[in-house]
Amino acid sequence: MTHWRRYTPWLLVGPAVLWLAVFNLWPSVNTVILSFTSARPLGGGRFTGLANYHRALGDEQLADALVNSLVYLLVCLPLLTVLPLLLALLVERKLPGITFFRTAFYTPVIASAVVVALIWGWVLDDRGLVNGLAREVGAITHPVPFLTDRWLLLLSAIALTVWKGLGYYMVIYLSALGNVGRELHEAAAVDGASAVRRFWHVTLPGVRATMLLVSVLISVSALRVFSELYVLSDGTGGPGGRDMSVVMLIQMYSRGFTGHLGYASALSLLLFAVTVGPMLVLLRIDRKAA
């Protein structure tokens, strides 16, 4: 019996370790290997060294995709870090009908990203609700090209991402606010601190670690955006394909029987490197602020 007890923990974790090795570790290692080859879906390809990475340096589509990802990050990061916190402060209060607002704010989170993007596409279309109402009130004479202009399409996708993510990050902040002692707020109020000063000197320090977590999650999501841009652009990547994200570019090169798995793998590793960068910056900022 003692002999079997020694192996019991390994038998319990064995299936999970096997699953991670087959579906996480091996695909990651294989991606690194493929990035140095000219592999195709129906062929192993041959070793090409750094040719795929050299090709990426001169890829104009990749440059546009990286710019799109950077804009996405710079806009989404402050909005989805601050707005959900303000919403959490609002819905935390016990006000009449606040349960309805909590549900309304969280509903977009559980909705399918594809379905929501399709609805936004209909609303923002040249003959959609927004342009129709603006034309009715005389605000415009020609439809605003929300889905056919490079930057307007990108901003429309960002607005969709922010709208859909508000409720998710609001819930995270709500759990963090529950750990901020009310006695601290009461003590600050007794000392004459205003609501704004209590927010800056009590609430923010109490949720600083959560803000860092939210910032990292937003950074990763913004750099890996796919559904919003893909659906709003109808899979074309916008005018001239200039609104593609890096993930859309990877999908374009890897799909079909003629896909270039080697180059797509190289792009995947570049995306990984780009994603890690903001996380390290945020961690360094947090250490300096500590």
PDB file of C-alpha atoms in Angstrom, residues 52-231:
ATOM      1  CA  ASN A  52      10.901  34.203 -42.808  1.00  0.00           C
ATOM      2  CA  TYR A  53      12.007  36.822 -40.291  1.00  0.00           C
ATOM      3  CA  HIS A  54      13.895  38.721 -42.990  1.00  0.00           C
ATOM      4  CA  ARG A  55      10.730  38.674 -45.092  1.00  0.00           C
ATOM      5  CA  ALA A  56       8.730  40.048 -42.150  1.00  0.00           C
ATOM      6  CA  LEU A  57      11.038  43.080 -41.889  1.00  0.00           C
ATOM      7  CA  GLY A  58       9.996  44.183 -45.384  1.00  0.00           C
ATOM      8  CA  ASP A  59       6.333  43.173 -45.160  1.00  0.00           C
ATOM      9  CA  GLU A  60       4.203  46.325 -45.545  1.00  0.00           C
ATOM     10  CA  GLN A  61       1.062  44.462 -44.443  1.00  0.00           C
ATOM     11  CA  LEU A  62       2.802  43.473 -41.229  1.00  0.00           C
ATOM     12  CA  ALA A  63       3.878  47.090 -40.660  1.00  0.00           C
ATOM     13  CA  ASP A  64       0.254  48.236 -41.063  1.00  0.00           C
ATOM     14  CA  ALA A  65      -0.929  45.449 -38.747  1.00  0.00           C
ATOM     15  CA  LEU A  66       1.577  46.467 -36.069  1.00  0.00           C
ATOM     16  CA  VAL A  67       0.464  50.109 -36.354  1.00  0.00           C
ATOM     17  CA  ASN A  68      -3.156  48.985 -35.979  1.00  0.00           C
ATOM     18  CA  SER A  69      -2.247  46.920 -32.931  1.00  0.00           C
ATOM     19  CA  LEU A  70      -0.351  49.852 -31.393  1.00  0.00           C
ATOM     20  CA  VAL A  71      -3.299  52.215 -31.926  1.00  0.00           C
ATOM     21  CA  TYR A  72      -5.617  49.577 -30.503  1.00  0.00           C
ATOM     22  CA  LEU A  73      -3.417  49.262 -27.424  1.00  0.00           C
ATOM     23  CA  LEU A  74      -2.947  53.003 -26.861  1.00  0.00           C
ATOM     24  CA  VAL A  75      -6.711  53.677 -27.041  1.00  0.00           C
ATOM     25  CA  CYS A  76      -8.066  50.590 -25.277  1.00  0.00           C
ATOM     26  CA  LEU A  77      -5.571  50.551 -22.406  1.00  0.00           C
ATOM     27  CA  PRO A  78      -6.555  53.853 -20.726  1.00  0.00           C
ATOM     28  CA  LEU A  79     -10.269  53.525 -21.553  1.00  0.00           C
ATOM     29  CA  LEU A  80     -10.671  49.959 -20.303  1.00  0.00           C
ATOM     30  CA  THR A  81      -8.512  50.627 -17.258  1.00  0.00           C
ATOM     31  CA  VAL A  82     -10.378  53.717 -16.034  1.00  0.00           C
ATOM     32  CA  LEU A  83     -13.988  53.419 -17.260  1.00  0.00           C
ATOM     33  CA  PRO A  84     -14.685  49.986 -15.682  1.00  0.00           C
ATOM     34  CA  LEU A  85     -13.350  51.298 -12.358  1.00  0.00           C
ATOM     35  CA  LEU A  86     -15.748  54.250 -12.496  1.00  0.00           C
ATOM     36  CA  LEU A  87     -18.589  51.891 -13.405  1.00  0.00           C
ATOM     37  CA  ALA A  88     -17.658  49.612 -10.516  1.00  0.00           C
ATOM     38  CA  LEU A  89     -17.760  52.576  -8.120  1.00  0.00           C
ATOM     39  CA  LEU A  90     -21.227  53.399  -9.460  1.00  0.00           C
ATOM     40  CA  VAL A  91     -22.807  49.940  -9.338  1.00  0.00           C
ATOM     41  CA  GLU A  92     -21.221  49.234  -5.950  1.00  0.00           C
ATOM     42  CA  ARG A  93     -23.630  51.728  -4.426  1.00  0.00           C
ATOM     43  CA  LYS A  94     -26.981  50.451  -3.188  1.00  0.00           C
ATOM     44  CA  LEU A  95     -29.234  52.637  -5.307  1.00  0.00           C
ATOM     45  CA  PRO A  96     -32.778  51.933  -6.567  1.00  0.00           C
ATOM     46  CA  GLY A  97     -32.658  49.877  -9.779  1.00  0.00           C
ATOM     47  CA  ILE A  98     -28.894  49.351  -9.599  1.00  0.00           C
ATOM     48  CA  THR A  99     -29.353  45.607 -10.239  1.00  0.00           C
ATOM     49  CA  PHE A 100     -30.765  46.411 -13.669  1.00  0.00           C
ATOM     50  CA  PHE A 101     -27.718  48.508 -14.538  1.00  0.00           C
ATOM     51  CA  ARG A 102     -25.339  45.802 -13.320  1.00  0.00           C
ATOM     52  CA  THR A 103     -27.057  43.319 -15.630  1.00  0.00           C
ATOM     53  CA  ALA A 104     -27.126  45.790 -18.528  1.00  0.00           C
ATOM     54  CA  PHE A 105     -23.400  46.554 -18.216  1.00  0.00           C
ATOM     55  CA  TYR A 106     -22.468  42.859 -18.050  1.00  0.00           C
ATOM     56  CA  THR A 107     -24.776  41.576 -20.822  1.00  0.00           C
ATOM     57  CA  PRO A 108     -22.345  42.431 -23.698  1.00  0.00           C
ATOM     58  CA  VAL A 109     -19.690  40.272 -22.021  1.00  0.00           C
ATOM     59  CA  ILE A 110     -21.712  37.053 -22.351  1.00  0.00           C
ATOM     60  CA  ALA A 111     -22.867  37.859 -25.885  1.00  0.00           C
ATOM     61  CA  SER A 112     -20.995  36.228 -28.777  1.00  0.00           C
ATOM     62  CA  ALA A 113     -18.270  38.495 -30.143  1.00  0.00           C
ATOM     63  CA  VAL A 114     -19.203  37.544 -33.713  1.00  0.00           C
ATOM     64  CA  VAL A 115     -22.917  38.236 -33.209  1.00  0.00           C
ATOM     65  CA  VAL A 116     -22.205  41.577 -31.523  1.00  0.00           C
ATOM     66  CA  ALA A 117     -19.793  42.553 -34.312  1.00  0.00           C
ATOM     67  CA  LEU A 118     -22.426  41.676 -36.938  1.00  0.00           C
ATOM     68  CA  ILE A 119     -24.971  43.889 -35.165  1.00  0.00           C
ATOM     69  CA  TRP A 120     -22.471  46.748 -34.989  1.00  0.00           C
ATOM     70  CA  GLY A 121     -21.759  46.251 -38.683  1.00  0.00           C
ATOM     71  CA  TRP A 122     -25.448  46.678 -39.517  1.00  0.00           C
ATOM     72  CA  VAL A 123     -25.705  49.724 -37.255  1.00  0.00           C
ATOM     73  CA  LEU A 124     -22.615  51.433 -38.738  1.00  0.00           C
ATOM     74  CA  ASP A 125     -23.281  50.531 -42.369  1.00  0.00           C
ATOM     75  CA  ASP A 126     -23.776  53.318 -44.914  1.00  0.00           C
ATOM     76  CA  ARG A 127     -27.517  52.573 -44.770  1.00  0.00           C
ATOM     77  CA  GLY A 128     -27.445  51.602 -41.108  1.00  0.00           C
ATOM     78  CA  LEU A 129     -29.050  53.113 -38.031  1.00  0.00           C
ATOM     79  CA  VAL A 130     -26.354  55.694 -37.210  1.00  0.00           C
ATOM     80  CA  ASN A 131     -26.106  57.146 -40.715  1.00  0.00           C
ATOM     81  CA  GLY A 132     -29.881  56.970 -41.123  1.00  0.00           C
ATOM     82  CA  LEU A 133     -30.558  58.957 -37.937  1.00  0.00           C
ATOM     83  CA  ALA A 134     -27.803  61.470 -38.722  1.00  0.00           C
ATOM     84  CA  ARG A 135     -29.297  61.994 -42.176  1.00  0.00           C
ATOM     85  CA  GLU A 136     -32.796  62.424 -40.738  1.00  0.00           C
ATOM     86  CA  VAL A 137     -31.727  65.202 -38.363  1.00  0.00           C
ATOM     87  CA  GLY A 138     -29.700  66.901 -41.095  1.00  0.00           C
ATOM     88  CA  ALA A 139     -26.315  66.319 -39.458  1.00  0.00           C
ATOM     89  CA  ILE A 140     -24.843  64.789 -42.635  1.00  0.00           C
ATOM     90  CA  THR A 141     -25.582  64.795 -46.357  1.00  0.00           C
ATOM     91  CA  HIS A 142     -23.422  61.793 -47.226  1.00  0.00           C
ATOM     92  CA  PRO A 143     -23.027  58.624 -45.136  1.00  0.00           C
ATOM     93  CA  VAL A 144     -20.041  58.480 -42.805  1.00  0.00           C
ATOM     94  CA  PRO A 145     -17.765  55.633 -44.032  1.00  0.00           C
ATOM     95  CA  PHE A 146     -17.454  53.859 -40.677  1.00  0.00           C
ATOM     96  CA  LEU A 147     -16.696  50.527 -42.358  1.00  0.00           C
ATOM     97  CA  THR A 148     -14.880  51.650 -45.515  1.00  0.00           C
ATOM     98  CA  ASP A 149     -12.371  54.205 -44.180  1.00  0.00           C
ATOM     99  CA  ARG A 150      -9.180  52.829 -42.689  1.00  0.00           C
ATOM    100  CA  TRP A 151      -9.099  54.837 -39.476  1.00  0.00           C
ATOM    101  CA  LEU A 152     -12.867  55.006 -38.961  1.00  0.00           C
ATOM    102  CA  LEU A 153     -13.056  51.224 -39.302  1.00  0.00           C
ATOM    103  CA  LEU A 154     -10.264  50.825 -36.760  1.00  0.00           C
ATOM    104  CA  LEU A 155     -11.932  53.250 -34.328  1.00  0.00           C
ATOM    105  CA  SER A 156     -15.270  51.462 -34.818  1.00  0.00           C
ATOM    106  CA  ALA A 157     -13.639  48.165 -33.876  1.00  0.00           C
ATOM    107  CA  ILE A 158     -12.006  49.808 -30.850  1.00  0.00           C
ATOM    108  CA  ALA A 159     -15.389  51.206 -29.747  1.00  0.00           C
ATOM    109  CA  LEU A 160     -16.859  47.709 -30.029  1.00  0.00           C
ATOM    110  CA  THR A 161     -14.010  46.230 -27.975  1.00  0.00           C
ATOM    111  CA  VAL A 162     -14.376  48.873 -25.265  1.00  0.00           C
ATOM    112  CA  TRP A 163     -18.163  48.493 -25.126  1.00  0.00           C
ATOM    113  CA  LYS A 164     -17.929  44.702 -24.867  1.00  0.00           C
ATOM    114  CA  GLY A 165     -15.133  44.716 -22.283  1.00  0.00           C
ATOM    115  CA  LEU A 166     -16.550  47.267 -19.838  1.00  0.00           C
ATOM    116  CA  GLY A 167     -18.674  44.769 -17.919  1.00  0.00           C
ATOM    117  CA  TYR A 168     -15.933  42.142 -17.685  1.00  0.00           C
ATOM    118  CA  TYR A 169     -13.361  44.444 -16.131  1.00  0.00           C
ATOM    119  CA  MET A 170     -16.063  46.100 -13.998  1.00  0.00           C
ATOM    120  CA  VAL A 171     -16.640  42.756 -12.246  1.00  0.00           C
ATOM    121  CA  ILE A 172     -12.909  42.404 -11.573  1.00  0.00           C
ATOM    122  CA  TYR A 173     -12.831  45.886 -10.025  1.00  0.00           C
ATOM    123  CA  LEU A 174     -15.938  45.126  -7.947  1.00  0.00           C
ATOM    124  CA  SER A 175     -14.138  42.229  -6.283  1.00  0.00           C
ATOM    125  CA  ALA A 176     -11.136  44.476  -5.611  1.00  0.00           C
ATOM    126  CA  LEU A 177     -13.268  47.280  -4.160  1.00  0.00           C
ATOM    127  CA  GLY A 178     -14.765  44.795  -1.730  1.00  0.00           C
ATOM    128  CA  ASN A 179     -11.286  44.396  -0.203  1.00  0.00           C
ATOM    129  CA  VAL A 180     -10.785  48.125   0.362  1.00  0.00           C
ATOM    130  CA  GLY A 181     -11.630  48.696   4.021  1.00  0.00           C
ATOM    131  CA  ARG A 182     -14.586  51.024   4.571  1.00  0.00           C
ATOM    132  CA  GLU A 183     -12.959  52.189   7.789  1.00  0.00           C
ATOM    133  CA  LEU A 184     -10.283  53.869   5.689  1.00  0.00           C
ATOM    134  CA  HIS A 185     -12.932  55.862   3.806  1.00  0.00           C
ATOM    135  CA  GLU A 186     -14.663  56.718   7.061  1.00  0.00           C
ATOM    136  CA  ALA A 187     -11.414  57.854   8.661  1.00  0.00           C
ATOM    137  CA  ALA A 188     -10.588  59.996   5.627  1.00  0.00           C
ATOM    138  CA  ALA A 189     -14.086  61.502   5.675  1.00  0.00           C
ATOM    139  CA  VAL A 190     -13.739  62.339   9.366  1.00  0.00           C
ATOM    140  CA  ASP A 191     -10.451  64.092   8.575  1.00  0.00           C
ATOM    141  CA  GLY A 192     -12.329  66.250   6.059  1.00  0.00           C
ATOM    142  CA  ALA A 193     -11.186  64.582   2.838  1.00  0.00           C
ATOM    143  CA  SER A 194     -13.519  65.155  -0.118  1.00  0.00           C
ATOM    144  CA  ALA A 195     -14.853  62.320  -2.295  1.00  0.00           C
ATOM    145  CA  VAL A 196     -12.202  63.082  -4.935  1.00  0.00           C
ATOM    146  CA  ARG A 197      -9.362  62.987  -2.392  1.00  0.00           C
ATOM    147  CA  ARG A 198     -10.708  59.738  -0.925  1.00  0.00           C
ATOM    148  CA  PHE A 199     -10.725  58.274  -4.441  1.00  0.00           C
ATOM    149  CA  TRP A 200      -7.087  59.293  -5.086  1.00  0.00           C
ATOM    150  CA  HIS A 201      -5.650  58.422  -1.673  1.00  0.00           C
ATOM    151  CA  VAL A 202      -7.796  55.471  -0.547  1.00  0.00           C
ATOM    152  CA  THR A 203      -9.525  53.769  -3.483  1.00  0.00           C
ATOM    153  CA  LEU A 204      -6.722  53.890  -6.056  1.00  0.00           C
ATOM    154  CA  PRO A 205      -3.984  52.554  -3.731  1.00  0.00           C
ATOM    155  CA  GLY A 206      -6.373  49.794  -2.685  1.00  0.00           C
ATOM    156  CA  VAL A 207      -6.991  48.596  -6.251  1.00  0.00           C
ATOM    157  CA  ARG A 208      -3.520  49.310  -7.691  1.00  0.00           C
ATOM    158  CA  ALA A 209      -2.634  45.618  -8.007  1.00  0.00           C
ATOM    159  CA  THR A 210      -5.953  44.956  -9.737  1.00  0.00           C
ATOM    160  CA  MET A 211      -5.349  47.866 -12.121  1.00  0.00           C
ATOM    161  CA  LEU A 212      -2.045  46.269 -13.090  1.00  0.00           C
ATOM    162  CA  LEU A 213      -3.772  42.941 -13.719  1.00  0.00           C
ATOM    163  CA  VAL A 214      -6.472  44.636 -15.802  1.00  0.00           C
ATOM    164  CA  SER A 215      -3.845  46.576 -17.775  1.00  0.00           C
ATOM    165  CA  VAL A 216      -1.975  43.370 -18.626  1.00  0.00           C
ATOM    166  CA  LEU A 217      -5.185  41.616 -19.697  1.00  0.00           C
ATOM    167  CA  ILE A 218      -6.186  44.577 -21.858  1.00  0.00           C
ATOM    168  CA  SER A 219      -2.743  44.784 -23.463  1.00  0.00           C
ATOM    169  CA  VAL A 220      -2.778  41.109 -24.421  1.00  0.00           C
ATOM    170  CA  SER A 221      -6.355  41.292 -25.730  1.00  0.00           C
ATOM    171  CA  ALA A 222      -5.708  44.461 -27.747  1.00  0.00           C
ATOM    172  CA  LEU A 223      -2.637  43.025 -29.448  1.00  0.00           C
ATOM    173  CA  ARG A 224      -4.451  39.750 -30.210  1.00  0.00           C
ATOM    174  CA  VAL A 225      -7.667  41.323 -31.537  1.00  0.00           C
ATOM    175  CA  PHE A 226      -9.308  39.379 -34.345  1.00  0.00           C
ATOM    176  CA  SER A 227     -13.106  38.994 -34.313  1.00  0.00           C
ATOM    177  CA  GLU A 228     -13.995  42.686 -34.243  1.00  0.00           C
ATOM    178  CA  LEU A 229     -11.832  43.696 -37.206  1.00  0.00           C
ATOM    179  CA  TYR A 230     -12.530  40.515 -39.147  1.00  0.00           C
ATOM    180  CA  VAL A 231     -16.332  40.785 -38.945  1.00  0.00           C
TER     181      VAL A 231
END
